[in-house]
mmCIF file with all atom_site columns, C-alpha atoms and ligand atoms in Angstrom:
data_model
loop_
_atom_site.group_PDB
_atom_site.id
_atom_site.type_symbol
_atom_site.label_atom_id
_atom_site.label_alt_id
_atom_site.label_comp_id
_atom_site.label_asym_id
_atom_site.label_entity_id
_atom_site.label_seq_id
_atom_site.pdbx_PDB_ins_code
_atom_site.Cartn_x
_atom_site.Cartn_y
_atom_site.Cartn_z
_atom_site.occupancy
_atom_site.B_iso_or_equiv
_atom_site.pdbx_formal_charge
_atom_site.auth_seq_id
_atom_site.auth_comp_id
_atom_site.auth_asym_id
_atom_site.auth_atom_id
_atom_site.pdbx_PDB_model_num
ATOM   1   C  CA  . MET A 1 1   ? 63.683 70.396 13.180 1.00 0.00 ? 1   MET A CA  1
ATOM   2   C  CA  . SER A 1 2   ? 60.388 69.774 15.111 1.00 0.00 ? 2   SER A CA  1
ATOM   3   C  CA  . ILE A 1 3   ? 59.504 66.638 16.692 1.00 0.00 ? 3   ILE A CA  1
ATOM   4   C  CA  . CYS A 1 4   ? 56.464 64.827 18.318 1.00 0.00 ? 4   CYS A CA  1
ATOM   5   C  CA  . THR A 1 5   ? 56.673 63.607 21.829 1.00 0.00 ? 5   THR A CA  1
ATOM   6   C  CA  . THR A 1 6   ? 54.575 63.070 25.119 1.00 0.00 ? 6   THR A CA  1
ATOM   7   C  CA  . CYS A 1 7   ? 54.402 65.111 28.126 1.00 0.00 ? 7   CYS A CA  1
ATOM   8   C  CA  . PRO A 1 8   ? 56.029 63.069 30.688 1.00 0.00 ? 8   PRO A CA  1
ATOM   9   C  CA  . TYR A 1 9   ? 54.170 64.807 33.929 1.00 0.00 ? 9   TYR A CA  1
ATOM   10  C  CA  . CYS A 1 10  ? 50.852 63.013 34.096 1.00 0.00 ? 10  CYS A CA  1
ATOM   11  C  CA  . GLY A 1 11  ? 48.883 60.384 32.914 1.00 0.00 ? 11  GLY A CA  1
ATOM   12  C  CA  . VAL A 1 12  ? 46.833 62.437 30.447 1.00 0.00 ? 12  VAL A CA  1
ATOM   13  C  CA  . GLY A 1 13  ? 49.701 61.995 27.880 1.00 0.00 ? 13  GLY A CA  1
ATOM   14  C  CA  . CYS A 1 14  ? 49.282 65.063 26.000 1.00 0.00 ? 14  CYS A CA  1
ATOM   15  C  CA  . GLY A 1 15  ? 51.054 65.360 22.789 1.00 0.00 ? 15  GLY A CA  1
ATOM   16  C  CA  . ILE A 1 16  ? 53.905 67.996 22.398 1.00 0.00 ? 16  ILE A CA  1
ATOM   17  C  CA  . LYS A 1 17  ? 55.605 69.348 19.216 1.00 0.00 ? 17  LYS A CA  1
ATOM   18  C  CA  . THR A 1 18  ? 58.990 70.953 20.076 1.00 0.00 ? 18  THR A CA  1
ATOM   19  C  CA  . ASP A 1 19  ? 62.242 71.853 18.633 1.00 0.00 ? 19  ASP A CA  1
ATOM   20  C  CA  . GLY A 1 20  ? 64.091 71.936 22.082 1.00 0.00 ? 20  GLY A CA  1
ATOM   21  C  CA  . ILE A 1 21  ? 63.837 75.653 21.890 1.00 0.00 ? 21  ILE A CA  1
ATOM   22  C  CA  . ALA A 1 22  ? 60.073 76.264 21.704 1.00 0.00 ? 22  ALA A CA  1
ATOM   23  C  CA  . LEU A 1 23  ? 57.070 74.021 22.189 1.00 0.00 ? 23  LEU A CA  1
ATOM   24  C  CA  . GLN A 1 24  ? 53.484 73.715 21.531 1.00 0.00 ? 24  GLN A CA  1
ATOM   25  C  CA  . GLY A 1 25  ? 50.601 71.440 22.151 1.00 0.00 ? 25  GLY A CA  1
ATOM   26  C  CA  . ASP A 1 26  ? 50.137 68.983 19.084 1.00 0.00 ? 26  ASP A CA  1
ATOM   27  C  CA  . LYS A 1 27  ? 46.864 69.631 17.600 1.00 0.00 ? 27  LYS A CA  1
ATOM   28  C  CA  . GLN A 1 28  ? 46.795 66.429 15.837 1.00 0.00 ? 28  GLN A CA  1
ATOM   29  C  CA  . HIS A 1 29  ? 47.185 64.458 19.328 1.00 0.00 ? 29  HIS A CA  1
ATOM   30  C  CA  . PRO A 1 30  ? 44.002 62.616 20.515 1.00 0.00 ? 30  PRO A CA  1
ATOM   31  C  CA  . ALA A 1 31  ? 44.521 63.312 24.311 1.00 0.00 ? 31  ALA A CA  1
ATOM   32  C  CA  . ASN A 1 32  ? 44.826 67.225 24.255 1.00 0.00 ? 32  ASN A CA  1
ATOM   33  C  CA  . ALA A 1 33  ? 44.189 68.498 20.565 1.00 0.00 ? 33  ALA A CA  1
ATOM   34  C  CA  . GLY A 1 34  ? 46.823 71.304 21.217 1.00 0.00 ? 34  GLY A CA  1
ATOM   35  C  CA  . ARG A 1 35  ? 46.058 72.020 24.754 1.00 0.00 ? 35  ARG A CA  1
ATOM   36  C  CA  . LEU A 1 36  ? 48.711 71.829 27.311 1.00 0.00 ? 36  LEU A CA  1
ATOM   37  C  CA  . CYS A 1 37  ? 48.562 72.896 31.030 1.00 0.00 ? 37  CYS A CA  1
ATOM   38  C  CA  . VAL A 1 38  ? 51.313 74.755 32.945 1.00 0.00 ? 38  VAL A CA  1
ATOM   39  C  CA  . LYS A 1 39  ? 53.131 71.775 33.704 1.00 0.00 ? 39  LYS A CA  1
ATOM   40  C  CA  . GLY A 1 40  ? 53.362 70.596 30.030 1.00 0.00 ? 40  GLY A CA  1
ATOM   41  C  CA  . SER A 1 41  ? 54.065 74.222 28.923 1.00 0.00 ? 41  SER A CA  1
ATOM   42  C  CA  . SER A 1 42  ? 57.016 74.263 31.093 1.00 0.00 ? 42  SER A CA  1
ATOM   43  C  CA  . VAL A 1 43  ? 58.660 70.815 30.153 1.00 0.00 ? 43  VAL A CA  1
ATOM   44  C  CA  . LEU A 1 44  ? 61.545 72.687 28.232 1.00 0.00 ? 44  LEU A CA  1
ATOM   45  C  CA  . GLU A 1 45  ? 62.980 74.191 31.869 1.00 0.00 ? 45  GLU A CA  1
ATOM   46  C  CA  . THR A 1 46  ? 63.777 70.716 32.577 1.00 0.00 ? 46  THR A CA  1
ATOM   47  C  CA  . LEU A 1 47  ? 66.140 70.298 29.817 1.00 0.00 ? 47  LEU A CA  1
ATOM   48  C  CA  . GLY A 1 48  ? 69.194 72.472 31.465 1.00 0.00 ? 48  GLY A CA  1
ATOM   49  C  CA  . ASP A 1 49  ? 71.373 70.397 33.870 1.00 0.00 ? 49  ASP A CA  1
ATOM   50  C  CA  . GLN A 1 50  ? 72.528 73.483 36.043 1.00 0.00 ? 50  GLN A CA  1
ATOM   51  C  CA  . ASP A 1 51  ? 70.517 72.361 39.188 1.00 0.00 ? 51  ASP A CA  1
ATOM   52  C  CA  . ARG A 1 52  ? 71.146 68.544 38.678 1.00 0.00 ? 52  ARG A CA  1
ATOM   53  C  CA  . LEU A 1 53  ? 73.539 66.062 40.554 1.00 0.00 ? 53  LEU A CA  1
ATOM   54  C  CA  . LEU A 1 54  ? 75.918 65.240 37.816 1.00 0.00 ? 54  LEU A CA  1
ATOM   55  C  CA  . GLN A 1 55  ? 78.186 63.083 39.966 1.00 0.00 ? 55  GLN A CA  1
ATOM   56  C  CA  . PRO A 1 56  ? 77.667 60.808 42.797 1.00 0.00 ? 56  PRO A CA  1
ATOM   57  C  CA  . GLU A 1 57  ? 78.257 62.182 46.144 1.00 0.00 ? 57  GLU A CA  1
ATOM   58  C  CA  . VAL A 1 58  ? 79.006 60.330 49.570 1.00 0.00 ? 58  VAL A CA  1
ATOM   59  C  CA  . ASN A 1 59  ? 78.346 62.535 52.689 1.00 0.00 ? 59  ASN A CA  1
ATOM   60  C  CA  . GLY A 1 60  ? 78.617 65.714 50.585 1.00 0.00 ? 60  GLY A CA  1
ATOM   61  C  CA  . GLU A 1 61  ? 82.062 64.744 48.779 1.00 0.00 ? 61  GLU A CA  1
ATOM   62  C  CA  . VAL A 1 62  ? 81.954 64.104 45.033 1.00 0.00 ? 62  VAL A CA  1
ATOM   63  C  CA  . VAL A 1 63  ? 83.306 60.434 44.415 1.00 0.00 ? 63  VAL A CA  1
ATOM   64  C  CA  . SER A 1 64  ? 83.499 58.003 41.698 1.00 0.00 ? 64  SER A CA  1
ATOM   65  C  CA  . TRP A 1 65  ? 80.706 55.752 40.547 1.00 0.00 ? 65  TRP A CA  1
ATOM   66  C  CA  . ASP A 1 66  ? 82.616 52.666 41.644 1.00 0.00 ? 66  ASP A CA  1
ATOM   67  C  CA  . HIS A 1 67  ? 83.199 54.234 44.954 1.00 0.00 ? 67  HIS A CA  1
ATOM   68  C  CA  . ALA A 1 68  ? 79.551 55.216 45.241 1.00 0.00 ? 68  ALA A CA  1
ATOM   69  C  CA  . LEU A 1 69  ? 78.112 51.879 44.104 1.00 0.00 ? 69  LEU A CA  1
ATOM   70  C  CA  . SER A 1 70  ? 80.632 50.093 46.376 1.00 0.00 ? 70  SER A CA  1
ATOM   71  C  CA  . GLU A 1 71  ? 79.533 52.173 49.458 1.00 0.00 ? 71  GLU A CA  1
ATOM   72  C  CA  . VAL A 1 72  ? 75.599 51.297 48.550 1.00 0.00 ? 72  VAL A CA  1
ATOM   73  C  CA  . ALA A 1 73  ? 76.582 47.438 48.046 1.00 0.00 ? 73  ALA A CA  1
ATOM   74  C  CA  . ASP A 1 74  ? 78.784 47.140 51.253 1.00 0.00 ? 74  ASP A CA  1
ATOM   75  C  CA  . ARG A 1 75  ? 76.021 48.977 53.331 1.00 0.00 ? 75  ARG A CA  1
ATOM   76  C  CA  . PHE A 1 76  ? 73.466 46.720 52.082 1.00 0.00 ? 76  PHE A CA  1
ATOM   77  C  CA  . ARG A 1 77  ? 75.509 43.734 52.443 1.00 0.00 ? 77  ARG A CA  1
ATOM   78  C  CA  . ARG A 1 78  ? 76.570 44.698 56.251 1.00 0.00 ? 78  ARG A CA  1
ATOM   79  C  CA  . ILE A 1 79  ? 72.580 45.060 56.893 1.00 0.00 ? 79  ILE A CA  1
ATOM   80  C  CA  . VAL A 1 80  ? 71.680 41.910 55.451 1.00 0.00 ? 80  VAL A CA  1
ATOM   81  C  CA  . ASP A 1 81  ? 74.539 40.094 57.350 1.00 0.00 ? 81  ASP A CA  1
ATOM   82  C  CA  . GLU A 1 82  ? 73.725 41.418 60.455 1.00 0.00 ? 82  GLU A CA  1
ATOM   83  C  CA  . HIS A 1 83  ? 70.009 41.359 60.313 1.00 0.00 ? 83  HIS A CA  1
ATOM   84  C  CA  . GLY A 1 84  ? 68.773 39.185 57.488 1.00 0.00 ? 84  GLY A CA  1
ATOM   85  C  CA  . PRO A 1 85  ? 67.348 40.031 54.093 1.00 0.00 ? 85  PRO A CA  1
ATOM   86  C  CA  . ASP A 1 86  ? 64.057 41.715 55.584 1.00 0.00 ? 86  ASP A CA  1
ATOM   87  C  CA  . ALA A 1 87  ? 65.892 44.321 57.276 1.00 0.00 ? 87  ALA A CA  1
ATOM   88  C  CA  . VAL A 1 88  ? 66.436 45.945 53.707 1.00 0.00 ? 88  VAL A CA  1
ATOM   89  C  CA  . ALA A 1 89  ? 63.667 47.505 51.359 1.00 0.00 ? 89  ALA A CA  1
ATOM   90  C  CA  . PHE A 1 90  ? 63.766 48.900 47.734 1.00 0.00 ? 90  PHE A CA  1
ATOM   91  C  CA  . TYR A 1 91  ? 60.935 51.382 46.769 1.00 0.00 ? 91  TYR A CA  1
ATOM   92  C  CA  . VAL A 1 92  ? 61.174 51.767 43.204 1.00 0.00 ? 92  VAL A CA  1
ATOM   93  C  CA  . SER A 1 93  ? 60.156 54.781 40.713 1.00 0.00 ? 93  SER A CA  1
ATOM   94  C  CA  . GLY A 1 94  ? 56.952 54.459 38.940 1.00 0.00 ? 94  GLY A CA  1
ATOM   95  C  CA  . GLN A 1 95  ? 58.872 55.801 35.741 1.00 0.00 ? 95  GLN A CA  1
ATOM   96  C  CA  . LEU A 1 96  ? 60.806 52.907 35.418 1.00 0.00 ? 96  LEU A CA  1
ATOM   97  C  CA  . LEU A 1 97  ? 60.240 50.748 32.501 1.00 0.00 ? 97  LEU A CA  1
ATOM   98  C  CA  . THR A 1 98  ? 59.126 46.849 32.694 1.00 0.00 ? 98  THR A CA  1
ATOM   99  C  CA  . GLU A 1 99  ? 62.783 45.580 32.041 1.00 0.00 ? 99  GLU A CA  1
ATOM   100 C  CA  . ASP A 1 100 ? 63.874 47.797 34.799 1.00 0.00 ? 100 ASP A CA  1
ATOM   101 C  CA  . TYR A 1 101 ? 61.373 46.492 37.215 1.00 0.00 ? 101 TYR A CA  1
ATOM   102 C  CA  . TYR A 1 102 ? 62.303 43.124 36.295 1.00 0.00 ? 102 TYR A CA  1
ATOM   103 C  CA  . VAL A 1 103 ? 65.700 43.670 37.061 1.00 0.00 ? 103 VAL A CA  1
ATOM   104 C  CA  . ALA A 1 104 ? 64.970 45.454 40.587 1.00 0.00 ? 104 ALA A CA  1
ATOM   105 C  CA  . ASN A 1 105 ? 62.836 42.596 41.535 1.00 0.00 ? 105 ASN A CA  1
ATOM   106 C  CA  . LYS A 1 106 ? 65.229 39.852 40.379 1.00 0.00 ? 106 LYS A CA  1
ATOM   107 C  CA  . LEU A 1 107 ? 67.878 41.807 42.646 1.00 0.00 ? 107 LEU A CA  1
ATOM   108 C  CA  . MET A 1 108 ? 65.624 41.987 45.693 1.00 0.00 ? 108 MET A CA  1
ATOM   109 C  CA  . LYS A 1 109 ? 63.819 38.546 45.624 1.00 0.00 ? 109 LYS A CA  1
ATOM   110 C  CA  . GLY A 1 110 ? 66.178 36.483 43.698 1.00 0.00 ? 110 GLY A CA  1
ATOM   111 C  CA  . PHE A 1 111 ? 69.307 37.564 45.076 1.00 0.00 ? 111 PHE A CA  1
ATOM   112 C  CA  . ILE A 1 112 ? 68.789 39.610 48.428 1.00 0.00 ? 112 ILE A CA  1
ATOM   113 C  CA  . GLY A 1 113 ? 65.972 37.228 49.319 1.00 0.00 ? 113 GLY A CA  1
ATOM   114 C  CA  . SER A 1 114 ? 63.276 39.488 50.676 1.00 0.00 ? 114 SER A CA  1
ATOM   115 C  CA  . ALA A 1 115 ? 59.941 40.413 49.128 1.00 0.00 ? 115 ALA A CA  1
ATOM   116 C  CA  . ASN A 1 116 ? 60.600 44.106 50.482 1.00 0.00 ? 116 ASN A CA  1
ATOM   117 C  CA  . ILE A 1 117 ? 59.957 45.712 47.074 1.00 0.00 ? 117 ILE A CA  1
ATOM   118 C  CA  . ASP A 1 118 ? 57.368 48.275 46.026 1.00 0.00 ? 118 ASP A CA  1
ATOM   119 C  CA  . THR A 1 119 ? 56.730 50.887 43.582 1.00 0.00 ? 119 THR A CA  1
ATOM   120 C  CA  . ASN A 1 120 ? 54.634 54.124 43.717 1.00 0.00 ? 120 ASN A CA  1
ATOM   121 C  CA  . SER A 1 121 ? 52.856 52.814 40.498 1.00 0.00 ? 121 SER A CA  1
ATOM   122 C  CA  . ARG A 1 122 ? 51.266 50.359 42.932 1.00 0.00 ? 122 ARG A CA  1
ATOM   123 C  CA  . LEU A 1 123 ? 50.389 53.026 45.668 1.00 0.00 ? 123 LEU A CA  1
ATOM   124 C  CA  . CYS A 1 124 ? 49.211 55.017 42.368 1.00 0.00 ? 124 CYS A CA  1
ATOM   125 C  CA  . MET A 1 125 ? 47.141 52.490 40.903 1.00 0.00 ? 125 MET A CA  1
ATOM   126 C  CA  . SER A 1 126 ? 45.527 50.263 43.664 1.00 0.00 ? 126 SER A CA  1
ATOM   127 C  CA  . SER A 1 127 ? 42.986 52.589 44.326 1.00 0.00 ? 127 SER A CA  1
ATOM   128 C  CA  . ALA A 1 128 ? 41.938 52.554 40.778 1.00 0.00 ? 128 ALA A CA  1
ATOM   129 C  CA  . VAL A 1 129 ? 42.062 48.679 40.422 1.00 0.00 ? 129 VAL A CA  1
ATOM   130 C  CA  . VAL A 1 130 ? 40.011 48.314 43.511 1.00 0.00 ? 130 VAL A CA  1
ATOM   131 C  CA  . ALA A 1 131 ? 37.522 50.762 42.078 1.00 0.00 ? 131 ALA A CA  1
ATOM   132 C  CA  . HIS A 1 132 ? 37.485 49.031 38.599 1.00 0.00 ? 132 HIS A CA  1
ATOM   133 C  CA  . LYS A 1 133 ? 36.972 45.676 40.194 1.00 0.00 ? 133 LYS A CA  1
ATOM   134 C  CA  . ARG A 1 134 ? 34.158 46.832 42.335 1.00 0.00 ? 134 ARG A CA  1
ATOM   135 C  CA  . ALA A 1 135 ? 32.249 48.678 39.557 1.00 0.00 ? 135 ALA A CA  1
ATOM   136 C  CA  . PHE A 1 136 ? 33.163 46.473 36.517 1.00 0.00 ? 136 PHE A CA  1
ATOM   137 C  CA  . GLY A 1 137 ? 34.013 43.187 37.942 1.00 0.00 ? 137 GLY A CA  1
ATOM   138 C  CA  . GLU A 1 138 ? 37.653 43.530 36.668 1.00 0.00 ? 138 GLU A CA  1
ATOM   139 C  CA  . ASP A 1 139 ? 40.612 45.659 36.562 1.00 0.00 ? 139 ASP A CA  1
ATOM   140 C  CA  . VAL A 1 140 ? 39.862 47.390 33.107 1.00 0.00 ? 140 VAL A CA  1
ATOM   141 C  CA  . VAL A 1 141 ? 40.146 50.908 31.695 1.00 0.00 ? 141 VAL A CA  1
ATOM   142 C  CA  . PRO A 1 142 ? 36.514 50.997 30.497 1.00 0.00 ? 142 PRO A CA  1
ATOM   143 C  CA  . GLY A 1 143 ? 36.318 54.548 28.837 1.00 0.00 ? 143 GLY A CA  1
ATOM   144 C  CA  . CYS A 1 144 ? 38.137 57.018 26.821 1.00 0.00 ? 144 CYS A CA  1
ATOM   145 C  CA  . TYR A 1 145 ? 38.262 60.754 26.767 1.00 0.00 ? 145 TYR A CA  1
ATOM   146 C  CA  . GLU A 1 146 ? 35.478 61.046 24.276 1.00 0.00 ? 146 GLU A CA  1
ATOM   147 C  CA  . ASP A 1 147 ? 33.180 59.089 26.482 1.00 0.00 ? 147 ASP A CA  1
ATOM   148 C  CA  . LEU A 1 148 ? 33.695 61.710 29.275 1.00 0.00 ? 148 LEU A CA  1
ATOM   149 C  CA  . GLU A 1 149 ? 32.683 64.421 26.973 1.00 0.00 ? 149 GLU A CA  1
ATOM   150 C  CA  . LEU A 1 150 ? 29.654 62.640 25.713 1.00 0.00 ? 150 LEU A CA  1
ATOM   151 C  CA  . ALA A 1 151 ? 28.533 61.259 29.167 1.00 0.00 ? 151 ALA A CA  1
ATOM   152 C  CA  . ASP A 1 152 ? 25.464 62.693 30.919 1.00 0.00 ? 152 ASP A CA  1
ATOM   153 C  CA  . LEU A 1 153 ? 27.021 62.046 34.446 1.00 0.00 ? 153 LEU A CA  1
ATOM   154 C  CA  . VAL A 1 154 ? 30.540 62.158 35.254 1.00 0.00 ? 154 VAL A CA  1
ATOM   155 C  CA  . ILE A 1 155 ? 31.462 61.243 38.929 1.00 0.00 ? 155 ILE A CA  1
ATOM   156 C  CA  . LEU A 1 156 ? 34.994 62.247 40.243 1.00 0.00 ? 156 LEU A CA  1
ATOM   157 C  CA  . THR A 1 157 ? 35.844 60.346 43.294 1.00 0.00 ? 157 THR A CA  1
ATOM   158 C  CA  . GLY A 1 158 ? 38.916 61.260 45.299 1.00 0.00 ? 158 GLY A CA  1
ATOM   159 C  CA  . SER A 1 159 ? 40.238 63.113 42.293 1.00 0.00 ? 159 SER A CA  1
ATOM   160 C  CA  . ASN A 1 160 ? 41.222 66.700 42.006 1.00 0.00 ? 160 ASN A CA  1
ATOM   161 C  CA  . THR A 1 161 ? 41.116 66.494 38.376 1.00 0.00 ? 161 THR A CA  1
ATOM   162 C  CA  . ALA A 1 162 ? 41.624 70.241 37.992 1.00 0.00 ? 162 ALA A CA  1
ATOM   163 C  CA  . TRP A 1 163 ? 44.996 70.043 39.471 1.00 0.00 ? 163 TRP A CA  1
ATOM   164 C  CA  . ALA A 1 164 ? 46.145 66.491 38.742 1.00 0.00 ? 164 ALA A CA  1
ATOM   165 C  CA  . HIS A 1 165 ? 45.008 65.896 35.172 1.00 0.00 ? 165 HIS A CA  1
ATOM   166 C  CA  . PRO A 1 166 ? 44.278 69.617 34.205 1.00 0.00 ? 166 PRO A CA  1
ATOM   167 C  CA  . ILE A 1 167 ? 43.505 68.750 30.370 1.00 0.00 ? 167 ILE A CA  1
ATOM   168 C  CA  . VAL A 1 168 ? 41.140 66.303 31.183 1.00 0.00 ? 168 VAL A CA  1
ATOM   169 C  CA  . TYR A 1 169 ? 39.328 68.743 33.581 1.00 0.00 ? 169 TYR A CA  1
ATOM   170 C  CA  . GLN A 1 170 ? 39.328 71.163 30.558 1.00 0.00 ? 170 GLN A CA  1
ATOM   171 C  CA  . ARG A 1 171 ? 37.935 68.853 28.298 1.00 0.00 ? 171 ARG A CA  1
ATOM   172 C  CA  . ILE A 1 172 ? 35.144 68.000 30.882 1.00 0.00 ? 172 ILE A CA  1
ATOM   173 C  CA  . ALA A 1 173 ? 34.614 71.550 31.517 1.00 0.00 ? 173 ALA A CA  1
ATOM   174 C  CA  . ALA A 1 174 ? 34.261 72.546 28.004 1.00 0.00 ? 174 ALA A CA  1
ATOM   175 C  CA  . ALA A 1 175 ? 31.675 69.766 27.552 1.00 0.00 ? 175 ALA A CA  1
ATOM   176 C  CA  . LYS A 1 176 ? 29.755 70.897 30.388 1.00 0.00 ? 176 LYS A CA  1
ATOM   177 C  CA  . GLN A 1 177 ? 29.734 74.359 28.976 1.00 0.00 ? 177 GLN A CA  1
ATOM   178 C  CA  . ALA A 1 178 ? 28.598 73.109 25.667 1.00 0.00 ? 178 ALA A CA  1
ATOM   179 C  CA  . ARG A 1 179 ? 25.788 70.628 27.256 1.00 0.00 ? 179 ARG A CA  1
ATOM   180 C  CA  . PRO A 1 180 ? 24.737 72.500 30.575 1.00 0.00 ? 180 PRO A CA  1
ATOM   181 C  CA  . ASP A 1 181 ? 22.263 69.387 31.415 1.00 0.00 ? 181 ASP A CA  1
ATOM   182 C  CA  . MET A 1 182 ? 25.497 67.058 31.844 1.00 0.00 ? 182 MET A CA  1
ATOM   183 C  CA  . LYS A 1 183 ? 26.146 66.685 35.551 1.00 0.00 ? 183 LYS A CA  1
ATOM   184 C  CA  . VAL A 1 184 ? 29.466 66.535 37.035 1.00 0.00 ? 184 VAL A CA  1
ATOM   185 C  CA  . VAL A 1 185 ? 29.549 64.969 40.702 1.00 0.00 ? 185 VAL A CA  1
ATOM   186 C  CA  . VAL A 1 186 ? 32.796 65.445 42.834 1.00 0.00 ? 186 VAL A CA  1
ATOM   187 C  CA  . ILE A 1 187 ? 33.071 63.171 45.861 1.00 0.00 ? 187 ILE A CA  1
ATOM   188 C  CA  . ASP A 1 188 ? 35.748 64.230 48.148 1.00 0.00 ? 188 ASP A CA  1
ATOM   189 C  CA  . PRO A 1 189 ? 36.471 61.393 50.713 1.00 0.00 ? 189 PRO A CA  1
HETATM 190 S  S1  . SF4 B 2 .   ? 47.381 67.526 31.345 1.00 0.00 ? 1   SF4 B S1  1
HETATM 191 FE FE1 . SF4 B 2 .   ? 49.334 68.856 31.819 1.00 0.00 ? 1   SF4 B FE1 1
HETATM 192 S  S2  . SF4 B 2 .   ? 50.685 67.625 33.067 1.00 0.00 ? 1   SF4 B S2  1
HETATM 193 FE FE2 . SF4 B 2 .   ? 49.173 66.153 32.234 1.00 0.00 ? 1   SF4 B FE2 1
HETATM 194 S  S3  . SF4 B 2 .   ? 49.960 65.500 30.271 1.00 0.00 ? 1   SF4 B S3  1
HETATM 195 FE FE3 . SF4 B 2 .   ? 48.837 67.102 29.852 1.00 0.00 ? 1   SF4 B FE3 1
HETATM 196 S  S4  . SF4 B 2 .   ? 50.273 68.769 29.573 1.00 0.00 ? 1   SF4 B S4  1
HETATM 197 FE FE4 . SF4 B 2 .   ? 51.223 67.240 30.666 1.00 0.00 ? 1   SF4 B FE4 1
#
C-alpha cells in the first residue's frame, strides 16, 4: 500500500509517495509536482536502524535509560548547585514540535530558572524575519512557489538555493528557461 508523505529534509516540503520499499515524487503535490532532489530520493535509506544508537551509553558503556537519565539529571543538578542556573544551557532541535518546545522551555525557564535555551530554528529563521520586516514591515511569508515562477525579477540573497532547496531552484531554472527575459540575481554576502 502506498502512502503520501512529506520529505523531511528541507523547507520546500516536497510530496512523496512510498510503500516503504520504493518511492517517487508525488505528481499531485503543489510543491514538487513529482520532482525530488537527491536528498528526497534517498529518504528510504534512513529506514534501517543498523547505524543508529539504539540504547543509551555513558562513557561508551551501554546502560539503562534510568541510569542515563539519572546521570544527566545529577550532572545538571551538580552544576546548577555549584555555579547557579545560568551555568547550564539547552540548545534544542528545530525539528521538535510546539508541545516539545513548550516542555523544554518550561524545564529551563520554569524549573531550572535560566533563560539559556535556544533552538536552531531561531538561528535558521532570524535572518528571514529581519529581511521580511525590512522589506514588508512585518514577518510574513509574502509569496508562494508560483509567484517565483511568474516573477520578472527574482533576487536570491545569501541563499545557495541550488544546494539547499533544489526543487525550488529547479522551478526557478525551468521558469527562466521558458521565459529568458526573467532575471535571477544572486547576492552572495
Ligand atoms: S527539495 Fe529535496 S530535500 Fe527539499 S523537500 Fe524537496 S526533495 Fe526534500
